[in-house]
Coordinates of C-alpha atoms and ligand atoms in Angstrom, one line a residue:
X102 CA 0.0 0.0 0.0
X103 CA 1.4 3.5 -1.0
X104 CA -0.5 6.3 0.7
X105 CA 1.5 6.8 3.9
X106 CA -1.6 7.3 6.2
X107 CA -3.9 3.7 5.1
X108 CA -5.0 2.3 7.3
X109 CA -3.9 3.3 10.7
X110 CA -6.0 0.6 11.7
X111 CA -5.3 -3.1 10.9
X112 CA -7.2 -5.3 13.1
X113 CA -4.9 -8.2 11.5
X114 CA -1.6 -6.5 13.4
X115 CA -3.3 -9.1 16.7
X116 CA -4.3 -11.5 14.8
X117 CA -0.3 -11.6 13.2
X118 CA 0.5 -14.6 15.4
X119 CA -0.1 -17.6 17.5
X120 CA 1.4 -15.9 20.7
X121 CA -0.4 -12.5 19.7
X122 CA -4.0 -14.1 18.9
X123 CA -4.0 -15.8 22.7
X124 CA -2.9 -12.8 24.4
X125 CA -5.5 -10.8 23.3
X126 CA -8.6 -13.8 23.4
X127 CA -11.7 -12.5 24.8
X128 CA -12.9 -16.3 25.6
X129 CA -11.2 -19.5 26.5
X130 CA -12.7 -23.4 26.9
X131 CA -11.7 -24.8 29.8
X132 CA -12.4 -28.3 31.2
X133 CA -13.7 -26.2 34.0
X134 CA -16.6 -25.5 31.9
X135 CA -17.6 -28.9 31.2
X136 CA -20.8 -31.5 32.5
X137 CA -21.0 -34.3 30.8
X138 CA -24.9 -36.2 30.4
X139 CA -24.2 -40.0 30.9
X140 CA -27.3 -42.8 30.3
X141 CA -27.4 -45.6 32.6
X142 CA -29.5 -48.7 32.4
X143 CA -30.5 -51.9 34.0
X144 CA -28.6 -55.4 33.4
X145 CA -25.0 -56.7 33.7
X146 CA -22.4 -55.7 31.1
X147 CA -24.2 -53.4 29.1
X148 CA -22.5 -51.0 26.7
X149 CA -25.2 -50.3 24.2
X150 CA -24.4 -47.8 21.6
X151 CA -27.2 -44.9 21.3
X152 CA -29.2 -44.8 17.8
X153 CA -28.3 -41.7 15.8
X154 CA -25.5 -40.8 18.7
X155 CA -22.0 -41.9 17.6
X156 CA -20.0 -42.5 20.5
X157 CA -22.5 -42.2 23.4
X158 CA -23.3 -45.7 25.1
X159 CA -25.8 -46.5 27.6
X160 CA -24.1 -48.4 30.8
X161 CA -25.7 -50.7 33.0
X162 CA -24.4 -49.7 36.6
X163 CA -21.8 -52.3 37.2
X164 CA -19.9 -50.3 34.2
X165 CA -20.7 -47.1 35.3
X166 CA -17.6 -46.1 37.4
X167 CA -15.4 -47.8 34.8
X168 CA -17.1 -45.4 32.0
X169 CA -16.8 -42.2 34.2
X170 CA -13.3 -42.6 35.6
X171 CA -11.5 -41.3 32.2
X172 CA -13.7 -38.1 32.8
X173 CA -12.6 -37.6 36.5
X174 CA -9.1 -38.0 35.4
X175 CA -9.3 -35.1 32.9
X176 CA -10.7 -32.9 35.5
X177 CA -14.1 -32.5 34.5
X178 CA -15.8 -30.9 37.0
X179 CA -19.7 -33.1 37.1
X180 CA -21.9 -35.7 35.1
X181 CA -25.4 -35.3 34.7
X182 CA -27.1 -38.8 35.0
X183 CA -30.1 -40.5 33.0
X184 CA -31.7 -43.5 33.6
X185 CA -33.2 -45.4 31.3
X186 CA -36.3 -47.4 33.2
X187 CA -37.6 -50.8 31.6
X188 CA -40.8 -49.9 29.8
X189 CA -42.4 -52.9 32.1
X190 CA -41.8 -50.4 34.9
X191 CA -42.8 -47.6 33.3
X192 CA -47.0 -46.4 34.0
X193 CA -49.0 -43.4 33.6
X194 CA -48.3 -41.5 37.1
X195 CA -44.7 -42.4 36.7
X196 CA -44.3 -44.0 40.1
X197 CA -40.8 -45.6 39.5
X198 CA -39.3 -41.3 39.6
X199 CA -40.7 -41.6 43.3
X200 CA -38.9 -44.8 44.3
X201 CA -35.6 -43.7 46.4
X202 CA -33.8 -47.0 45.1
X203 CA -34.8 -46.4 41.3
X204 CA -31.6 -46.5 38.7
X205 CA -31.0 -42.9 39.3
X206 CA -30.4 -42.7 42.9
X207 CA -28.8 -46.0 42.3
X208 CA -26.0 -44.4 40.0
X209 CA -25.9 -41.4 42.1
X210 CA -24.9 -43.6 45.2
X211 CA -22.4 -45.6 43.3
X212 CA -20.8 -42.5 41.7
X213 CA -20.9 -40.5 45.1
X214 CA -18.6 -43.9 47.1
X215 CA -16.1 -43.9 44.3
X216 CA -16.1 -40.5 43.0
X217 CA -16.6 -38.0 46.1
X218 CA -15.1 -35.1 44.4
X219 CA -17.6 -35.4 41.5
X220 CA -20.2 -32.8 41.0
X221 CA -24.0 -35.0 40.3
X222 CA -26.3 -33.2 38.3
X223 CA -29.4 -35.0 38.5
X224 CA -32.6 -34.4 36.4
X225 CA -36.0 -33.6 37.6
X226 CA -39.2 -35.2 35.4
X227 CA -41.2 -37.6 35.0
X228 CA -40.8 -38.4 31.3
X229 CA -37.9 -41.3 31.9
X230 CA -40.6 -43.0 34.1
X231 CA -44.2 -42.3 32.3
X232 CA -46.0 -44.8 30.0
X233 CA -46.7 -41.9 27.7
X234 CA -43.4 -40.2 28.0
X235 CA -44.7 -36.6 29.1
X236 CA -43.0 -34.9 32.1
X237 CA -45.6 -34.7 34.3
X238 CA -48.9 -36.0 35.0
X239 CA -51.1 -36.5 32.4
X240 CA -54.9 -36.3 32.3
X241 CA -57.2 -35.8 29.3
X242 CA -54.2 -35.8 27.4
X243 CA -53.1 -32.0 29.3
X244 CA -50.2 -32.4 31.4
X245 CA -51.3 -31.1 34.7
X246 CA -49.1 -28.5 36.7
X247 CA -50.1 -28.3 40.3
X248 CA -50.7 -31.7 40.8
X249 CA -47.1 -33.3 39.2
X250 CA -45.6 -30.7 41.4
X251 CA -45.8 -33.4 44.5
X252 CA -44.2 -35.9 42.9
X253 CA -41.2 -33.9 41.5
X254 CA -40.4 -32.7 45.5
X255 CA -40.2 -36.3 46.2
X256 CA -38.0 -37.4 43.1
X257 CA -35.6 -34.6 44.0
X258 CA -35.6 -35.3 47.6
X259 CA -35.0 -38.9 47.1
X260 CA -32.0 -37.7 44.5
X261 CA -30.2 -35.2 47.0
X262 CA -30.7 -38.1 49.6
X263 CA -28.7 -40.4 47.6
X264 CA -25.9 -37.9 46.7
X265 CA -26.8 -35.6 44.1
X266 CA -25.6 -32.5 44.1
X267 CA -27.6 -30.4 42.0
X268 CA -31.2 -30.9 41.1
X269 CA -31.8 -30.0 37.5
X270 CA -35.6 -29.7 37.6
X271 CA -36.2 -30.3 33.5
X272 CA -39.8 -30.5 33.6
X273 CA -41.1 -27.0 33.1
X274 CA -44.4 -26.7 34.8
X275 CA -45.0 -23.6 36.8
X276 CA -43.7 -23.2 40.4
X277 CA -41.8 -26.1 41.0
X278 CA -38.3 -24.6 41.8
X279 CA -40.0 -23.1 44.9
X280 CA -41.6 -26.3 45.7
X281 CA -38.3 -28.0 45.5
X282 CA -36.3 -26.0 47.3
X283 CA -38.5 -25.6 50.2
X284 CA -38.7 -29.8 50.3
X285 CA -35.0 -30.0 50.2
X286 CA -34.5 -27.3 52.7
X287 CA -37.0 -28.9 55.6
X288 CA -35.4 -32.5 55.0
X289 CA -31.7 -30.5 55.3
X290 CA -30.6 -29.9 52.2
X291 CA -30.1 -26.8 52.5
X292 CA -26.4 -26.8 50.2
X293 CA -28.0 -28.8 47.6
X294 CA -27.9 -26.7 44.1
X295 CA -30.9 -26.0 41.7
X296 CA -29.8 -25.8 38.3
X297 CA -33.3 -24.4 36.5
X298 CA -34.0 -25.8 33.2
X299 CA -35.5 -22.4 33.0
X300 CA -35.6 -21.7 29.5
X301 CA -36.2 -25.1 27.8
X302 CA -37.9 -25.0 24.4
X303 CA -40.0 -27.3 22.7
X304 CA -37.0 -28.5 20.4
X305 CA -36.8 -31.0 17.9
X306 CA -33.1 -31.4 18.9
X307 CA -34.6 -33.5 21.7
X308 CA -35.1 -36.4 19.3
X309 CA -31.7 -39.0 19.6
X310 CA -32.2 -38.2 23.4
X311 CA -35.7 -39.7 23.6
X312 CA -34.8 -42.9 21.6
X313 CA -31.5 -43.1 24.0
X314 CA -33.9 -43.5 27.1
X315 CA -36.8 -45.4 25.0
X316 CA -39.4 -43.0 25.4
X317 CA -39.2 -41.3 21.7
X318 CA -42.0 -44.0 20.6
X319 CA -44.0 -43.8 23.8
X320 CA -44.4 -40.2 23.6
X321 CA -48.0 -38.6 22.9
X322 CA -48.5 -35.6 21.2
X323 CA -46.1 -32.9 21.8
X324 CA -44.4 -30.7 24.4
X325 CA -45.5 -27.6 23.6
X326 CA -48.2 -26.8 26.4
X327 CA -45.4 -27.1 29.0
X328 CA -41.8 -26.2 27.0
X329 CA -41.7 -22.6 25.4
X330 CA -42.0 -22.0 21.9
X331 CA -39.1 -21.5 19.7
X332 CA -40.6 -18.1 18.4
X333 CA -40.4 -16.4 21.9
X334 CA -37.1 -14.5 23.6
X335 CA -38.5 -11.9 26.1
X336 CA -40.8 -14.9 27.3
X337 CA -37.2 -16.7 28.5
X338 CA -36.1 -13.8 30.1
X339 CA -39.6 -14.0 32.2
X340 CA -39.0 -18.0 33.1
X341 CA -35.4 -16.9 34.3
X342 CA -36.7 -14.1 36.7
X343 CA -39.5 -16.4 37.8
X344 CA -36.9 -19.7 38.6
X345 CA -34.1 -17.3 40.1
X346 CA -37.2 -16.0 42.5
X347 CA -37.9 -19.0 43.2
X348 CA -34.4 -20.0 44.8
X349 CA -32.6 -21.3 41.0
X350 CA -28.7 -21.2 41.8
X351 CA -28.1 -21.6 38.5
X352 CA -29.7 -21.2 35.3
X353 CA -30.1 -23.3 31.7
X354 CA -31.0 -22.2 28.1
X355 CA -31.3 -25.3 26.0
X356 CA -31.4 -26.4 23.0
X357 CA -27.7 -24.7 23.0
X358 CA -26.5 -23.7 19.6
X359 CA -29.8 -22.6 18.1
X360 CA -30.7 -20.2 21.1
X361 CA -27.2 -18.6 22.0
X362 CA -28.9 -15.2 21.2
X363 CA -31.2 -16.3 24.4
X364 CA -27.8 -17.4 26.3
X365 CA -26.9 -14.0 25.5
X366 CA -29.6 -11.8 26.7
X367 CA -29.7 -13.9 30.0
X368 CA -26.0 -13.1 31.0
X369 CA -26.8 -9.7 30.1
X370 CA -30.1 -9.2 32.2
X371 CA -29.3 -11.3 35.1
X372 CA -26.0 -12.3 35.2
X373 CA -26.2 -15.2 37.1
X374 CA -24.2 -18.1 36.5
X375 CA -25.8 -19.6 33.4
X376 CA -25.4 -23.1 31.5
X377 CA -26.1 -24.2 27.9
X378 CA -26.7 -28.1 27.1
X379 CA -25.7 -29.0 23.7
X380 CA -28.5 -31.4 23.6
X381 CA -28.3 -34.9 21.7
X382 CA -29.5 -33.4 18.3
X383 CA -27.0 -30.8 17.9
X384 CA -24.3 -33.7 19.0
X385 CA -26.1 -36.1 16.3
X386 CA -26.1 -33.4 13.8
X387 CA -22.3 -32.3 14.0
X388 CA -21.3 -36.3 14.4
X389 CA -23.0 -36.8 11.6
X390 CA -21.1 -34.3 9.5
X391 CA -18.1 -34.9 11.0
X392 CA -18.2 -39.5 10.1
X393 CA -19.1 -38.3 7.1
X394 CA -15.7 -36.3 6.7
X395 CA -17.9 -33.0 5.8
X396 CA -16.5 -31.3 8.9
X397 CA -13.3 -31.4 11.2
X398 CA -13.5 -33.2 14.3
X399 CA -11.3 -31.4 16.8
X400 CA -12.2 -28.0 15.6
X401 CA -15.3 -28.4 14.8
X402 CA -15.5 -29.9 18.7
X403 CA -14.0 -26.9 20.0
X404 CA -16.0 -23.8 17.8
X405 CA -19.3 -25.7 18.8
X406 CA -18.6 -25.6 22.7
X407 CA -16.4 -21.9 22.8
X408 CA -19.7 -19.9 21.1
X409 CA -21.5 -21.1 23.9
X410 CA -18.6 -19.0 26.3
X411 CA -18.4 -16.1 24.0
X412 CA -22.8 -15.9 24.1
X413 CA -21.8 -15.4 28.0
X414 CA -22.5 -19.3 29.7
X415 CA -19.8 -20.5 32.5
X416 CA -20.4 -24.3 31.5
X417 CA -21.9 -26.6 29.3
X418 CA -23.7 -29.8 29.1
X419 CA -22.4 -31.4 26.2
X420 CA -21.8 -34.9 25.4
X421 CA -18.8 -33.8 23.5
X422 CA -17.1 -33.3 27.5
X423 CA -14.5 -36.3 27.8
X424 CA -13.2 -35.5 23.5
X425 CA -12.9 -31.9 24.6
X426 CA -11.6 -31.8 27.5
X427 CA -8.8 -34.7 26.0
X428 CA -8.4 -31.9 23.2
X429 CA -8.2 -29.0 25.7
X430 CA -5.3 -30.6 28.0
X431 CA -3.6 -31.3 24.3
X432 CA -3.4 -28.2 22.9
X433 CA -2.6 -26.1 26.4
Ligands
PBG194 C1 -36.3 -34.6 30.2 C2 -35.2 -34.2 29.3 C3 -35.0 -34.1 27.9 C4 -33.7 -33.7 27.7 C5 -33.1 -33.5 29.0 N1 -34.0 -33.8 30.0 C6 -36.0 -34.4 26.8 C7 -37.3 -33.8 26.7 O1 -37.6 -32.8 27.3 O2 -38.1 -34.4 25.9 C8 -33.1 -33.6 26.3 C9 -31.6 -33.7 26.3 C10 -31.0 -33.9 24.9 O3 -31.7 -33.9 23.9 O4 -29.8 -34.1 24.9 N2 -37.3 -33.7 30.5

């Protein structure tokens, strides 16, 4: 370039070089950042690949510690757990979420003795338990509010009794983060977390996750009387200020790469710590790229999971955690 004075400013002068470019990052993955959503079921031996999930296994329990160990070695910092119940166990009020020795609290026992230092996310609904695969009660095909709300304060009790460390109430009806937290508090646990699913839309990114705990087929209908719509944002911002009222310690947006503009005007309104789960579609949909040699693995891995920092989260659920975290420690 000739003229003396163009340009003063060249944005590429930090961008120049490797040593340049990571001093002046706004945003960095860490393991830190990381939960990682694990399916258990019953039986001996089991290590069933999920449909439409390459990669992710269901493991019966006497694998469990076995399949989670790799993860507490890199350093990541919790699992969130989901049981798949036998559909012979499975009935319309969803009584098996109520049972304090269901697959669950189970796992979260087991993963407690050998992992103490392991964070437990555990979720709250009924939908891995129901015979029609909604997430609360169901009658004349509406899913009722009020009345599921007992049930939830019992499954969440009986999961911060067997260890569990944060109740991820995933269910959506109105209320029920009060509810909860008043249960746990009179039973004494009072340092027991509530990570809201607070702004949970009715995705069809939930789709590989439903077949992975068999209730994709069961389901009736739809989710859309309980789970927001995908065409609302201020209405998010109204289920975070209702949950954070409530007693929420934390806070979820999910689907995660399709709503980061909701990630984003949460930090900015609330800023309270706030999670993303990169739910089993978006995981299906860049696997599926990536076996098919469309994309690149590792940095496709770590673009996905670092937008979700830059939109303003401090973690994410993403069944990517053990790859990225291995690819974190790698490149650092
Ligand atoms: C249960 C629940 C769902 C997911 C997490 N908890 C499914 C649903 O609401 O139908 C989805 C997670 C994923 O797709 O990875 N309420």
């Amino acid at each position: 370039m000739t003229h003396a004075h163009f340009p003063h400013t060249r944005l590429r002068r930090n961008r120049h070089d490797a040593f340049t470019r990571r001093l002046v990052a706004e945003n960095t993955l860490q393991v830190d950042d990381l939960i990682w959503p694990v399916f258990v079921c019953e039986g001996q031996g089991q290590q069933q690949p999920v449909q439409a999930m390459p990669g992710v296994s269901r493991v019966s329990l006497d694998r469990l510690a076995a399949h989670v160990a790799p993860a507490v070695s890199l350093g990541i910092p919790a699992v969130a757990l989901f049981p798949v119940t036998p559909l012979e166990i499975r009935d319309e009020a969803g009584t098996e979420a109520v049972n304090p020795d269901n697959l669950m609290c189970r796992s979260a026992r087991l993963l407690k003795k050998e992992f103490p230092q392991l964070g437990l996310v555990g979720d709250v609904a009924l939908d891995p338990y129901t015979s029609h695969g909604h997430d609360g009660l169901v009658e004349d095909g509406y899913v009722l509010n009020d009345e599921s709300i007992p049930l939830l304060q019992k499954q969440a009790l009986h999961e911060a009794q067997a260890g569990i460390d944060i109740i991820a109430p995933s269910d959506m009806m109105d209320g029920r983060i009060r509810a909860i937290r008043e249960t746990l508090d009179s039973h004494g646990h009072t340092t027991t977390r509530i990570m809201a699913y607070a702004a949970k839309y009715a995705s069809a990114f939930y789709g590989p996750f439903r077949d992975a705990l068999g209730s994709g087929n069961l389901l009736k209908g739809d989710k859309k009387t309980y789970q927001m719509d995908p065409a609302n944002s201020d209405e998010a911002l109204r289920e975070v200020a209702c949950d954070l009222a409530e007693g929420a310690d934390m806070v979820m947006v999910k689907p995660g790469m399709p709503y980061l503009d909701i990630i984003r005007r949460v930090r900015e309104k609330f800023a309270v710590p706030t999670f993303a789960y990169q739910v089993s579609g978006e995981y299906a949909m860049l696997m599926g790229a990536i076996e098919n040699g469309w994309l690149d693995r590792d940095q496709t891995i770590l673009e996905s999971l670092l937008a979700f920092k830059r939109a303003g989260c401090n973690g994410i659920l993403t069944y990517f955690a053990p790859e990225a975290a291995r690819l974190i420690r790698e490149r650092s």
